[in-house]
Coordinates of C-alpha atoms in Angstrom, one line a residue:
M1 CA -70.7 24.1 -14.0
L2 CA -68.6 22.4 -16.7
N3 CA -66.1 25.2 -16.4
I4 CA -66.1 24.7 -12.7
C5 CA -65.3 21.0 -13.0
N6 CA -62.6 21.6 -15.7
F7 CA -61.2 24.1 -13.3
F8 CA -60.8 21.5 -10.4
N9 CA -59.6 18.9 -12.8
R10 CA -56.7 21.2 -13.8
K11 CA -56.0 22.0 -10.4
F12 CA -56.0 18.3 -9.3
K13 CA -53.7 17.3 -12.1
Y14 CA -51.4 20.1 -11.1
L15 CA -51.1 18.9 -7.7
I16 CA -50.5 15.4 -8.7
L17 CA -47.8 16.5 -11.1
S18 CA -46.4 18.8 -8.4
F19 CA -46.4 16.0 -6.0
L20 CA -44.6 13.5 -8.3
F21 CA -42.3 16.3 -9.3
C22 CA -41.4 17.0 -5.6
T23 CA -41.2 13.4 -4.8
F24 CA -38.9 12.6 -7.8
S25 CA -36.9 15.7 -7.0
Y26 CA -36.7 14.6 -3.3
S27 CA -35.6 11.0 -4.2
S28 CA -33.2 12.2 -6.8
E29 CA -31.7 14.5 -4.2
L30 CA -31.6 11.9 -1.5
N31 CA -29.9 9.5 -3.9
T32 CA -27.2 12.0 -5.0
F33 CA -26.7 12.8 -1.2
V34 CA -26.2 9.0 -0.4
E35 CA -23.9 8.5 -3.5
Q36 CA -21.9 11.5 -2.6
T37 CA -21.3 10.7 0.9
K38 CA -21.1 6.9 0.1
L39 CA -23.1 6.4 3.5
Y40 CA -23.3 2.6 2.5
E41 CA -19.6 2.5 3.2
N42 CA -19.9 4.1 6.5
P43 CA -18.1 1.7 9.1
Y44 CA -21.1 1.7 11.5
W45 CA -23.7 0.6 8.8
S46 CA -21.4 -2.5 8.5
K47 CA -21.6 -2.9 12.1
L48 CA -25.3 -2.7 12.1
L49 CA -25.4 -5.5 9.6
H50 CA -22.5 -7.6 11.3
Y51 CA -20.8 -7.2 8.0
R52 CA -17.2 -8.9 7.7
N53 CA -15.2 -10.2 4.7
G54 CA -17.7 -9.2 2.0
E55 CA -21.0 -10.5 3.7
S56 CA -23.2 -10.3 6.8
E57 CA -22.6 -12.9 9.5
I58 CA -26.3 -12.9 10.0
D59 CA -27.8 -15.9 7.9
S60 CA -31.6 -15.5 8.3
D61 CA -33.5 -13.7 5.8
N62 CA -35.7 -11.6 7.9
F63 CA -32.5 -9.5 9.0
F64 CA -32.5 -7.8 5.5
I65 CA -34.9 -5.7 3.5
S66 CA -33.1 -6.3 0.4
K67 CA -33.0 -9.9 -1.1
N68 CA -29.4 -9.3 -1.6
G69 CA -28.9 -7.5 1.7
K70 CA -26.6 -10.2 3.1
Y71 CA -23.9 -9.4 0.4
D72 CA -24.5 -5.8 -0.6
L73 CA -24.5 -3.0 1.9
K74 CA -25.5 -0.4 -0.8
E75 CA -28.6 -2.2 -1.8
E76 CA -29.6 -2.8 1.6
L77 CA -29.3 0.9 2.5
F78 CA -31.4 2.0 -0.5
E79 CA -34.2 -0.6 0.2
T80 CA -34.3 0.5 3.8
I81 CA -34.7 4.1 2.9
N82 CA -37.4 3.2 0.3
S83 CA -39.2 1.2 2.9
L84 CA -39.1 4.0 5.3
E85 CA -40.5 6.4 2.8
K86 CA -43.2 4.1 1.9
G87 CA -44.0 2.8 5.1
T88 CA -43.5 -0.9 4.0
N89 CA -41.7 -3.9 5.5
S90 CA -42.4 -2.5 9.0
V91 CA -38.8 -1.0 9.1
L92 CA -39.7 1.6 11.6
C93 CA -40.6 -1.1 14.1
R94 CA -38.3 -4.0 13.2
F95 CA -34.9 -2.0 13.0
P96 CA -35.1 0.9 15.3
L97 CA -31.5 1.5 15.6
R98 CA -30.9 1.6 11.8
V99 CA -33.7 4.1 11.7
K100 CA -32.2 6.2 14.4
W101 CA -28.8 6.2 12.5
L102 CA -30.4 7.0 9.1
K103 CA -32.2 10.1 10.6
E104 CA -28.9 11.3 12.3
N105 CA -27.2 11.0 9.0
I106 CA -29.6 11.9 6.2
P107 CA -31.0 15.5 6.5
N108 CA -34.7 15.8 6.3
L109 CA -35.2 12.1 5.8
N110 CA -38.9 11.4 4.8
I111 CA -40.4 8.7 7.0
T112 CA -43.9 7.4 7.0
Q113 CA -44.8 7.1 10.8
Y114 CA -46.9 4.5 12.3
S115 CA -47.1 2.9 15.8
C116 CA -44.7 0.4 17.2
E117 CA -46.4 -1.1 20.3
E118 CA -44.2 -4.1 20.6
L119 CA -41.0 -2.0 20.4
D120 CA -42.3 0.6 23.0
K121 CA -43.2 -2.4 25.3
F122 CA -39.7 -3.9 24.9
I123 CA -37.9 -0.6 25.7
S124 CA -40.1 0.0 28.7
L125 CA -39.6 -3.4 29.9
V126 CA -35.9 -3.5 29.6
D127 CA -35.4 -0.1 30.9
G128 CA -31.6 -0.4 30.4
K129 CA -29.4 1.7 32.7
F130 CA -26.4 -0.6 33.5
V131 CA -24.7 -3.3 31.4
T132 CA -22.6 -6.2 32.7
M133 CA -20.6 -8.9 30.9
V134 CA -21.4 -12.2 32.7
F135 CA -19.1 -15.2 32.6
P136 CA -20.2 -18.5 34.0
T137 CA -17.1 -20.6 34.4
A138 CA -16.4 -24.0 32.9
H139 CA -18.6 -27.0 33.5
I140 CA -16.1 -29.8 34.4
N141 CA -18.2 -32.9 33.2
S142 CA -19.4 -31.2 29.9
P143 CA -17.1 -30.9 27.0
A144 CA -19.4 -28.4 25.3
S145 CA -19.1 -26.0 28.5
M146 CA -15.5 -26.6 29.3
Y147 CA -14.5 -23.2 27.9
G148 CA -17.2 -21.4 29.9
H149 CA -19.7 -19.0 28.5
T150 CA -20.4 -15.1 28.3
F151 CA -23.6 -13.2 28.0
I152 CA -24.8 -9.6 28.8
R153 CA -26.9 -8.5 31.5
I154 CA -28.8 -5.3 31.2
S155 CA -30.2 -3.7 34.5
S156 CA -32.3 -0.8 35.4
N157 CA -31.1 -0.9 39.1
E158 CA -27.7 -1.9 40.3
E159 CA -29.3 -2.9 43.7
T160 CA -31.6 -5.5 42.1
P161 CA -29.7 -7.3 39.5
L162 CA -31.6 -10.7 39.7
I163 CA -34.7 -8.9 38.2
S164 CA -32.7 -7.5 35.4
N165 CA -32.6 -9.1 31.7
A166 CA -30.0 -11.2 30.2
V167 CA -29.1 -11.1 26.4
N168 CA -27.9 -14.5 25.6
Y169 CA -26.5 -16.0 22.2
A170 CA -26.5 -19.8 22.0
A171 CA -26.9 -22.8 19.5
A172 CA -30.5 -23.8 19.2
T173 CA -30.2 -27.4 19.8
T174 CA -31.9 -30.3 21.8
D175 CA -28.7 -32.4 21.7
T176 CA -27.5 -33.3 25.2
N177 CA -24.5 -35.3 24.3
G178 CA -21.5 -33.0 24.6
L179 CA -19.3 -34.6 22.0
I180 CA -22.3 -34.4 19.5
F181 CA -22.7 -30.9 20.3
A182 CA -18.9 -30.2 20.1
Y183 CA -18.7 -32.0 16.4
K184 CA -21.8 -30.2 15.0
G185 CA -20.8 -26.9 16.6
L186 CA -17.4 -27.2 14.8
F187 CA -19.0 -27.4 11.4
G188 CA -21.7 -24.8 11.8
E189 CA -24.8 -27.4 11.8
Y190 CA -26.6 -25.3 14.5
E191 CA -28.5 -22.1 14.4
G192 CA -27.2 -19.4 16.8
R193 CA -29.9 -17.3 18.1
Y194 CA -30.0 -14.2 20.5
S195 CA -32.5 -14.5 23.3
I196 CA -33.7 -12.2 26.1
L197 CA -34.8 -13.7 29.3
P198 CA -34.8 -12.8 33.2
Y199 CA -31.4 -12.8 34.6
Y200 CA -32.6 -15.0 37.5
E201 CA -33.4 -17.8 35.2
K202 CA -29.8 -17.7 34.0
I203 CA -28.6 -17.8 37.6
K204 CA -30.9 -20.7 38.2
E205 CA -29.5 -22.5 35.0
Y206 CA -25.6 -21.9 35.8
N207 CA -25.3 -21.5 39.4
N208 CA -27.8 -24.1 40.7
L209 CA -28.4 -26.6 37.7
E210 CA -25.0 -26.8 36.3
Q211 CA -23.1 -25.8 39.4
R212 CA -21.0 -23.2 37.7
D213 CA -19.6 -20.1 39.3
I214 CA -20.3 -16.9 37.8
W215 CA -18.1 -13.7 37.4
E216 CA -19.8 -10.4 36.6
Y217 CA -17.9 -7.6 34.9
D218 CA -19.8 -4.2 35.1
L219 CA -19.0 -2.2 31.8
D220 CA -18.3 1.4 31.7
L221 CA -20.8 2.5 29.1
T222 CA -22.8 5.7 28.6
Q223 CA -26.6 6.0 28.5
D224 CA -26.6 6.7 24.8
E225 CA -24.4 3.4 24.3
I226 CA -26.7 1.4 26.5
D227 CA -29.8 2.7 24.4
K228 CA -28.1 1.6 21.2
L229 CA -27.2 -1.9 22.7
V230 CA -30.9 -2.4 23.7
L231 CA -32.2 -1.3 20.2
H232 CA -29.8 -3.5 18.5
T233 CA -30.8 -6.5 20.7
Y234 CA -34.4 -5.9 19.6
E235 CA -33.2 -5.9 16.1
L236 CA -31.6 -9.3 16.4
K237 CA -34.2 -11.1 18.5
D238 CA -35.8 -13.2 15.6
S239 CA -32.7 -13.6 13.5
Y240 CA -30.0 -16.3 13.6
S241 CA -26.3 -16.8 12.4
D242 CA -24.8 -20.2 11.7
Y243 CA -23.2 -21.2 15.1
F244 CA -19.5 -22.3 15.1
F245 CA -18.2 -23.6 18.5
F246 CA -14.6 -22.6 17.8
K247 CA -15.2 -19.0 16.3
E248 CA -18.6 -17.6 15.8
N249 CA -20.0 -18.6 19.2
C250 CA -21.6 -17.1 22.2
S251 CA -18.7 -14.7 23.0
Y252 CA -18.0 -13.8 19.5
N253 CA -21.5 -12.6 18.8
V254 CA -21.9 -10.8 22.1
L255 CA -19.1 -8.6 21.1
W256 CA -21.0 -7.5 18.1
L257 CA -23.5 -5.9 20.6
L258 CA -20.8 -3.9 22.3
E259 CA -19.3 -2.7 18.9
V260 CA -22.7 -1.4 17.9
A261 CA -23.2 0.3 21.3
R262 CA -19.8 1.9 20.9
P263 CA -18.7 2.4 17.3
S264 CA -15.0 3.2 18.2
L265 CA -14.5 -0.3 19.5
D266 CA -12.8 -2.9 17.3
L267 CA -13.5 -6.3 18.9
V268 CA -14.8 -9.0 16.5
S269 CA -11.9 -8.5 14.1
Q270 CA -9.5 -9.5 16.9
F271 CA -10.9 -13.1 16.6
D272 CA -10.1 -14.5 13.2
F273 CA -9.6 -18.2 14.1
K274 CA -10.9 -18.8 17.5
T275 CA -13.2 -17.1 20.2
V276 CA -12.5 -18.3 23.8
P277 CA -14.9 -16.7 26.2
L278 CA -12.2 -15.9 28.6
D279 CA -10.2 -14.0 25.8
S280 CA -13.3 -12.1 24.8
I281 CA -13.4 -10.8 28.5
K282 CA -9.8 -10.1 28.6
I283 CA -10.0 -7.8 25.4
L284 CA -12.5 -5.6 27.3
Q285 CA -9.8 -4.7 29.7
K286 CA -7.6 -3.3 26.7
Y287 CA -10.3 -0.8 26.2
N288 CA -10.8 0.1 29.9
L289 CA -14.5 -1.2 29.6
I290 CA -14.5 -3.0 33.0
K291 CA -15.2 -0.7 35.9
N292 CA -16.1 -3.3 38.7
T293 CA -16.0 -7.1 39.2
N294 CA -18.4 -9.3 41.2
F295 CA -18.0 -13.1 41.9
R296 CA -21.1 -15.1 42.5
Y297 CA -20.4 -18.7 43.9
S298 CA -22.4 -21.7 42.8
S299 CA -24.5 -23.9 45.2
M300 CA -21.9 -26.6 44.7
R301 CA -19.1 -24.4 45.8
K302 CA -21.3 -23.5 48.9
M303 CA -22.0 -27.2 49.7
K304 CA -18.4 -28.1 49.4
F305 CA -17.3 -25.2 51.6
I306 CA -19.8 -26.2 54.5
L307 CA -18.7 -30.0 54.1
N308 CA -15.0 -29.2 54.1
E309 CA -14.8 -25.9 56.1
K310 CA -17.6 -25.7 58.4
I311 CA -18.4 -29.2 59.6
E312 CA -16.0 -30.7 62.2
N313 CA -17.6 -34.1 62.8
K314 CA -18.1 -35.6 59.4
E315 CA -19.2 -39.1 60.8
Y316 CA -22.8 -38.9 60.2
V317 CA -22.9 -36.6 57.2
K318 CA -23.7 -39.4 54.5
G319 CA -26.4 -41.0 56.6
F320 CA -28.0 -37.6 57.3
I321 CA -27.9 -36.3 53.7
K322 CA -28.3 -39.4 51.7
E323 CA -30.4 -41.7 54.1
D324 CA -32.6 -39.1 55.7
N325 CA -31.3 -40.1 59.2
E326 CA -32.1 -37.9 62.2
L327 CA -29.4 -35.3 63.5
N328 CA -27.2 -37.2 65.9
D329 CA -27.4 -35.7 69.5
S330 CA -23.6 -36.1 70.0
L331 CA -23.0 -33.3 67.3
S332 CA -22.1 -29.8 68.4
T333 CA -24.8 -27.1 67.8
E334 CA -22.4 -25.6 65.1
D335 CA -22.2 -28.8 63.3
K336 CA -26.1 -29.5 63.7
I337 CA -26.6 -26.0 61.9
S338 CA -24.2 -26.9 59.2
Y339 CA -25.5 -30.3 58.6
L340 CA -29.0 -28.7 58.1
D341 CA -27.7 -26.0 56.0
L342 CA -25.8 -28.6 53.8
K343 CA -28.9 -30.8 53.5
I344 CA -31.2 -27.7 52.5
S345 CA -28.7 -26.9 49.7
Y346 CA -28.5 -30.5 48.7
L347 CA -32.2 -30.7 48.4
Q348 CA -32.4 -27.9 46.1
Y349 CA -29.6 -29.2 44.1
Q350 CA -31.8 -32.4 43.8
R351 CA -34.8 -30.6 42.8
A352 CA -32.7 -28.7 40.1
N353 CA -31.6 -32.2 38.7
N354 CA -35.5 -33.3 38.8
E355 CA -34.9 -36.0 41.4
Y356 CA -38.1 -34.8 43.3
D357 CA -41.4 -33.6 42.1
K358 CA -42.5 -30.2 43.3
D359 CA -44.9 -31.5 46.0
E360 CA -42.4 -34.0 47.6
Y361 CA -39.6 -31.2 47.3
L362 CA -41.8 -28.6 49.1
K363 CA -42.7 -31.0 51.8
K364 CA -39.2 -32.0 52.6
Y365 CA -37.9 -28.4 52.1
L366 CA -40.5 -26.9 54.5
Q367 CA -39.5 -29.6 57.1
L368 CA -35.8 -28.8 57.0
L369 CA -36.6 -25.0 57.3
K370 CA -38.7 -25.8 60.3
E371 CA -36.0 -27.6 61.9
R372 CA -33.3 -25.2 60.9
S373 CA -35.4 -22.3 62.5
S374 CA -35.2 -24.0 66.0
Y375 CA -31.5 -22.8 66.0
K376 CA -31.4 -18.9 66.2
Q377 CA -27.8 -18.6 65.1
A378 CA -27.4 -17.1 61.5
S379 CA -25.1 -18.8 58.9
T380 CA -22.2 -17.1 57.5
Y381 CA -20.2 -18.3 54.6
D382 CA -16.5 -16.8 54.3
I383 CA -16.1 -18.4 50.8
K384 CA -13.0 -17.1 49.5
T385 CA -13.2 -15.4 46.1
P386 CA -10.9 -17.5 43.8
F387 CA -8.4 -16.2 41.2
N388 CA -9.9 -13.7 38.8
P389 CA -10.1 -15.3 35.3
I390 CA -9.1 -12.2 33.6
D391 CA -5.8 -12.3 35.1
S392 CA -5.1 -15.8 34.1
H393 CA -2.7 -16.8 31.2
D394 CA -4.0 -16.5 27.7
S395 CA -5.5 -19.4 25.8
A396 CA -3.0 -20.2 22.8
R397 CA 0.5 -21.5 23.7
V398 CA 3.8 -22.2 22.0
S399 CA 6.7 -24.1 23.7
F400 CA 10.2 -24.8 23.0
F401 CA 11.9 -27.8 24.8
Y402 CA 15.6 -29.2 24.9
N403 CA 16.0 -32.9 25.8
N404 CA 18.9 -34.5 27.5
N405 CA 19.5 -36.6 24.3
D406 CA 20.4 -33.5 22.4
S407 CA 16.9 -33.2 20.7
F408 CA 14.6 -30.3 20.5
E409 CA 10.9 -29.9 20.4
F410 CA 8.5 -27.3 19.4
S411 CA 4.8 -27.3 20.1
A412 CA 1.9 -25.0 19.5
K413 CA -1.8 -25.1 20.2
P414 CA -4.6 -22.7 19.8
V415 CA -6.3 -23.5 23.0
Y416 CA -6.7 -24.0 26.0
N417 CA -5.3 -25.4 29.2
D418 CA -3.7 -28.8 29.8
M419 CA -2.4 -30.5 33.0
Y420 CA 1.0 -28.9 32.6
D421 CA -0.3 -25.3 32.6
I422 CA -0.7 -23.1 35.6
S423 CA -4.4 -23.4 36.4
D424 CA -4.9 -20.0 38.1
G425 CA -8.2 -18.7 36.8
Y426 CA -9.1 -21.9 35.1
L427 CA -11.2 -24.8 36.3
Q428 CA -9.1 -27.1 38.3
G429 CA -9.0 -30.6 36.9
A430 CA -10.6 -29.7 33.7
Y431 CA -8.3 -30.0 30.7
I432 CA -9.1 -29.8 27.0
D433 CA -7.0 -29.1 23.9
F434 CA -7.7 -28.9 20.1
F435 CA -5.2 -29.1 17.2
D436 CA -2.0 -29.3 19.4
I437 CA 1.0 -30.1 17.2
N438 CA 4.5 -31.1 18.4
I439 CA 7.5 -31.0 16.0
K440 CA 10.8 -32.8 17.1
K441 CA 14.3 -32.6 15.8
E442 CA 16.5 -35.5 16.7
K443 CA 20.4 -35.3 16.6
D444 CA 21.6 -35.6 13.1
E445 CA 18.0 -36.0 11.7
N446 CA 15.5 -33.8 10.0
A447 CA 12.7 -32.2 11.9
R448 CA 9.5 -34.4 11.8
L449 CA 6.0 -34.3 13.2
D450 CA 6.1 -36.1 16.4
R451 CA 2.4 -35.7 17.5
F452 CA -0.8 -33.9 16.5
T453 CA -3.8 -33.9 18.9
L454 CA -7.1 -33.6 17.2
L455 CA -9.0 -33.5 20.5
K456 CA -7.8 -34.0 24.0
I457 CA -10.1 -33.8 27.1
K458 CA -9.4 -35.0 30.5
S459 CA -12.1 -34.3 33.3
L460 CA -10.7 -34.9 36.8
A461 CA -13.7 -34.1 39.0
P462 CA -13.0 -34.8 42.7
Q463 CA -15.3 -37.2 44.8
D464 CA -16.2 -36.5 48.4
L465 CA -18.6 -38.0 51.0
I466 CA -21.6 -36.7 49.1
F467 CA -20.8 -36.1 45.5
K468 CA -19.3 -39.0 43.2
P469 CA -18.6 -37.7 39.8
I470 CA -16.8 -39.9 37.4
S471 CA -13.5 -38.7 35.9
W472 CA -12.9 -39.4 32.2
G473 CA -10.7 -38.5 29.3
I474 CA -10.4 -39.0 25.5
D475 CA -7.4 -38.4 23.3
V476 CA -7.7 -38.6 19.5
G477 CA -4.8 -37.8 17.0
Y478 CA -1.6 -38.8 15.4
E479 CA 1.6 -39.9 17.3
H480 CA 5.0 -41.1 16.4
F481 CA 4.8 -43.9 19.2
K482 CA 7.8 -44.4 21.4
Q483 CA 10.1 -43.2 18.8
R484 CA 9.3 -46.3 16.6
S485 CA 6.6 -45.6 14.2
D486 CA 3.7 -43.5 13.1
Y487 CA 0.0 -44.3 14.2
L488 CA -3.4 -42.9 14.5
K489 CA -4.2 -42.9 18.2
V490 CA -7.4 -43.1 20.2
K491 CA -7.1 -43.3 23.9
P492 CA -10.4 -43.5 26.1
E493 CA -10.2 -43.5 30.1
V494 CA -12.3 -43.6 32.9
G495 CA -11.7 -43.3 36.9
V496 CA -12.1 -41.4 40.0
T497 CA -10.5 -38.4 41.5
F498 CA -10.1 -37.5 45.1
G499 CA -9.0 -34.3 46.8
E500 CA -9.8 -30.5 46.5
N501 CA -8.8 -27.7 44.4
K502 CA -5.4 -27.3 45.7
D503 CA -4.2 -31.1 45.6
F504 CA -5.9 -34.1 44.1
V505 CA -5.2 -37.8 43.3
Y506 CA -6.6 -39.5 40.2
L507 CA -7.0 -43.2 39.4
M508 CA -7.9 -43.9 35.8
A509 CA -8.4 -47.2 33.6
G510 CA -8.0 -46.9 30.0
S511 CA -7.0 -48.2 26.8
N512 CA -4.4 -47.3 24.1
L513 CA -5.4 -47.9 20.5
Y514 CA -2.8 -47.3 17.9
Y515 CA -3.6 -48.0 14.2
K516 CA -2.0 -48.0 10.7
N517 CA -2.3 -50.1 7.6
S518 CA 0.4 -52.7 8.4
E519 CA 0.0 -52.9 12.2
Q520 CA -2.2 -52.2 15.1
L521 CA -1.3 -51.9 18.7
Y522 CA -3.8 -51.9 21.6
S523 CA -3.5 -52.1 25.5
I524 CA -5.4 -52.2 28.6
G525 CA -3.9 -50.3 31.5
S526 CA -4.2 -47.9 34.4
T527 CA -2.8 -44.5 35.6
I528 CA -2.4 -43.2 39.1
G529 CA -1.3 -39.5 39.3
F530 CA -1.1 -36.7 41.9
I531 CA -1.4 -32.8 41.1
T532 CA -0.8 -29.8 43.4
N533 CA -1.6 -26.3 42.9
R534 CA -0.7 -25.4 46.5
F535 CA 2.2 -23.2 45.9
D536 CA 1.9 -19.7 44.4
N537 CA 3.1 -19.6 40.8
L538 CA 4.2 -23.2 40.9
K539 CA 2.6 -26.5 39.8
L540 CA 3.8 -30.0 40.6
G541 CA 2.7 -33.4 39.5
I542 CA 3.6 -37.1 39.2
N543 CA 1.9 -39.8 37.6
Y544 CA 2.7 -43.7 36.9
S545 CA 0.9 -45.7 34.1
Y546 CA 1.2 -49.4 33.2
D547 CA -0.2 -50.7 29.9
K548 CA -0.2 -54.4 28.7
Y549 CA -0.2 -54.3 24.9
N550 CA -0.8 -57.1 22.3
K551 CA 2.4 -58.6 20.9
D552 CA 3.7 -59.4 24.3
L553 CA 4.5 -55.8 25.1
K554 CA 4.4 -54.2 28.5
N555 CA 4.9 -50.7 29.4
N556 CA 5.8 -49.0 32.8
Q557 CA 6.1 -45.2 32.6
F558 CA 6.8 -42.8 35.4
E559 CA 6.6 -39.0 34.8
A560 CA 7.3 -36.0 37.1
F561 CA 6.8 -32.4 36.1
S562 CA 7.0 -28.9 37.4
T563 CA 5.5 -25.6 35.9
Y564 CA 6.8 -22.3 37.4
K565 CA 5.1 -19.0 36.2
L566 CA 7.6 -16.5 35.5
D567 CA 5.0 -14.0 34.2
R568 CA 1.4 -13.9 33.4
N569 CA 2.0 -15.4 29.8
L570 CA 5.4 -17.0 30.5
A571 CA 6.3 -20.4 32.2
L572 CA 9.2 -22.5 32.9
N573 CA 8.6 -26.3 32.3
I574 CA 10.5 -29.3 33.4
K575 CA 9.6 -32.9 32.8
Y576 CA 11.1 -36.1 33.6
T577 CA 10.1 -39.5 32.3
N578 CA 11.2 -43.1 32.8
D579 CA 10.0 -45.5 30.3
D580 CA 10.7 -49.2 29.6
L581 CA 8.5 -50.4 26.7
Y582 CA 11.3 -51.6 24.3
E583 CA 14.3 -50.7 26.6
K584 CA 14.7 -48.6 29.8
E585 CA 15.0 -44.9 28.9
D586 CA 15.4 -41.7 31.2
N587 CA 14.3 -38.4 29.6
L588 CA 14.7 -34.9 31.0
K589 CA 13.6 -32.1 29.1
V590 CA 13.4 -28.3 30.0
G591 CA 11.3 -25.7 28.1
I592 CA 9.7 -22.4 28.0
S593 CA 6.0 -21.7 27.2
Y594 CA 4.6 -18.6 26.0
Y595 CA 0.9 -17.8 26.1
F596 CA -1.0 -15.4 23.8

């Protein structure tokens, strides 16, 4: 009996030693293979970790297996492999695309298997077959949204896009003040997180609540590339990155998903200083990724179309919409139908803005539907698709001007679109600039800094019979004021705008505040202006302003300008100004602007 026990003990020890030897041998061979192939230096491994400039741009610890994984690609690779072998850290379920890539690149990789029910459920739920880049356009009265936004839609059926899934990246914040959001976003004070939610929820948010048009760009991706995008989306769902409004924003981080889906793409490296949503879509054109474009108009555009294009007799519109008056019998049948269609849409708009609780809304909504059903004619909305944003000028601009007093000006700005730029593809009346610099060279003098704009926003939102948005503006920076002296400048203004997309008139009241150590200037004044985009490739504008300053100074200034588009990214500018602050001066300058 003792001999039998000794025999089995020897066999057991032999098996243990053999197992340890084989394990050591396998690990040694694996390490040698990884070192020889330098797999950790593979560009795709860098993409999987969102690695740029010596570190990952993901900032949450849960995205890494190694404690030093954010900064060390090699250590993260070995820790990932080690966890797969031991079945620890839930790597098999947390990082399915990493595992897939490692299996493809390491022969006979030893993986401890276990079930991943959450991952399986996610893949089944998403069922990705088609991918679309979605671009909600700018929101005119929100500085945080004046650049627009991008996110990805993953669909299983092209015929039913509303029940597909949206992959979104955004700052996690409860701040509602756009200026606070812009400030914190500039300095990375928010966590940016990926989220996955039904596409119809995003439609509700942008089309109905924020009243933003939506452009959808279907992408030409293979099924294997779509599968990679879906798996990587799952890997990122619980992670975050520091959100930077100007660069590492929604559009920048969405581009990471496309790079991981198709390794040959080089997208994020194109955005070292700024990432404008519109620019992030245009770069997809260069790679021939866009195969189809669709425009989804907002409920606001629909309401304005009914009001301006469908209704002939507008006499009773305000009373019917705002005061719940009965339909006037003198209206034509067509106008009665349009009145009802408008009120139904307006009621939905009010509900989206929480002006009615659910029960009251449903009561009014059903009453309107019942009244509308008494007219058998179906409503048609021939809403014209606007200029495609991807065909607009690029967001950065440099300009060179010659003035009639033999002076020269050079200006440069990284973004975006101001009053003097052609507005095709941009939101009419929404102008925003950061870091606009203007250098001037007077005759027989050295060049000097004439103006530096830290932030300039002008929101000219037209009013009509129903909607009464307030127009406003803010201008903060440095200015060599009226050729006399250097000041820090702050200019707030508020007012009203009337008109439509092609032509509008604005009336603004505001104050100019100029400050330096030895002197302060401040004024109360007003501005009236007119802008037309009616002509192809040509923009015209005039404005007159009056300011009464302290120190018994008064200023009348008249300006007229025209901008003619020579090419998509090239424009000719002419500006005339008449100013009388210190003495009457006429100035005419002609320049060329290049966008890139």
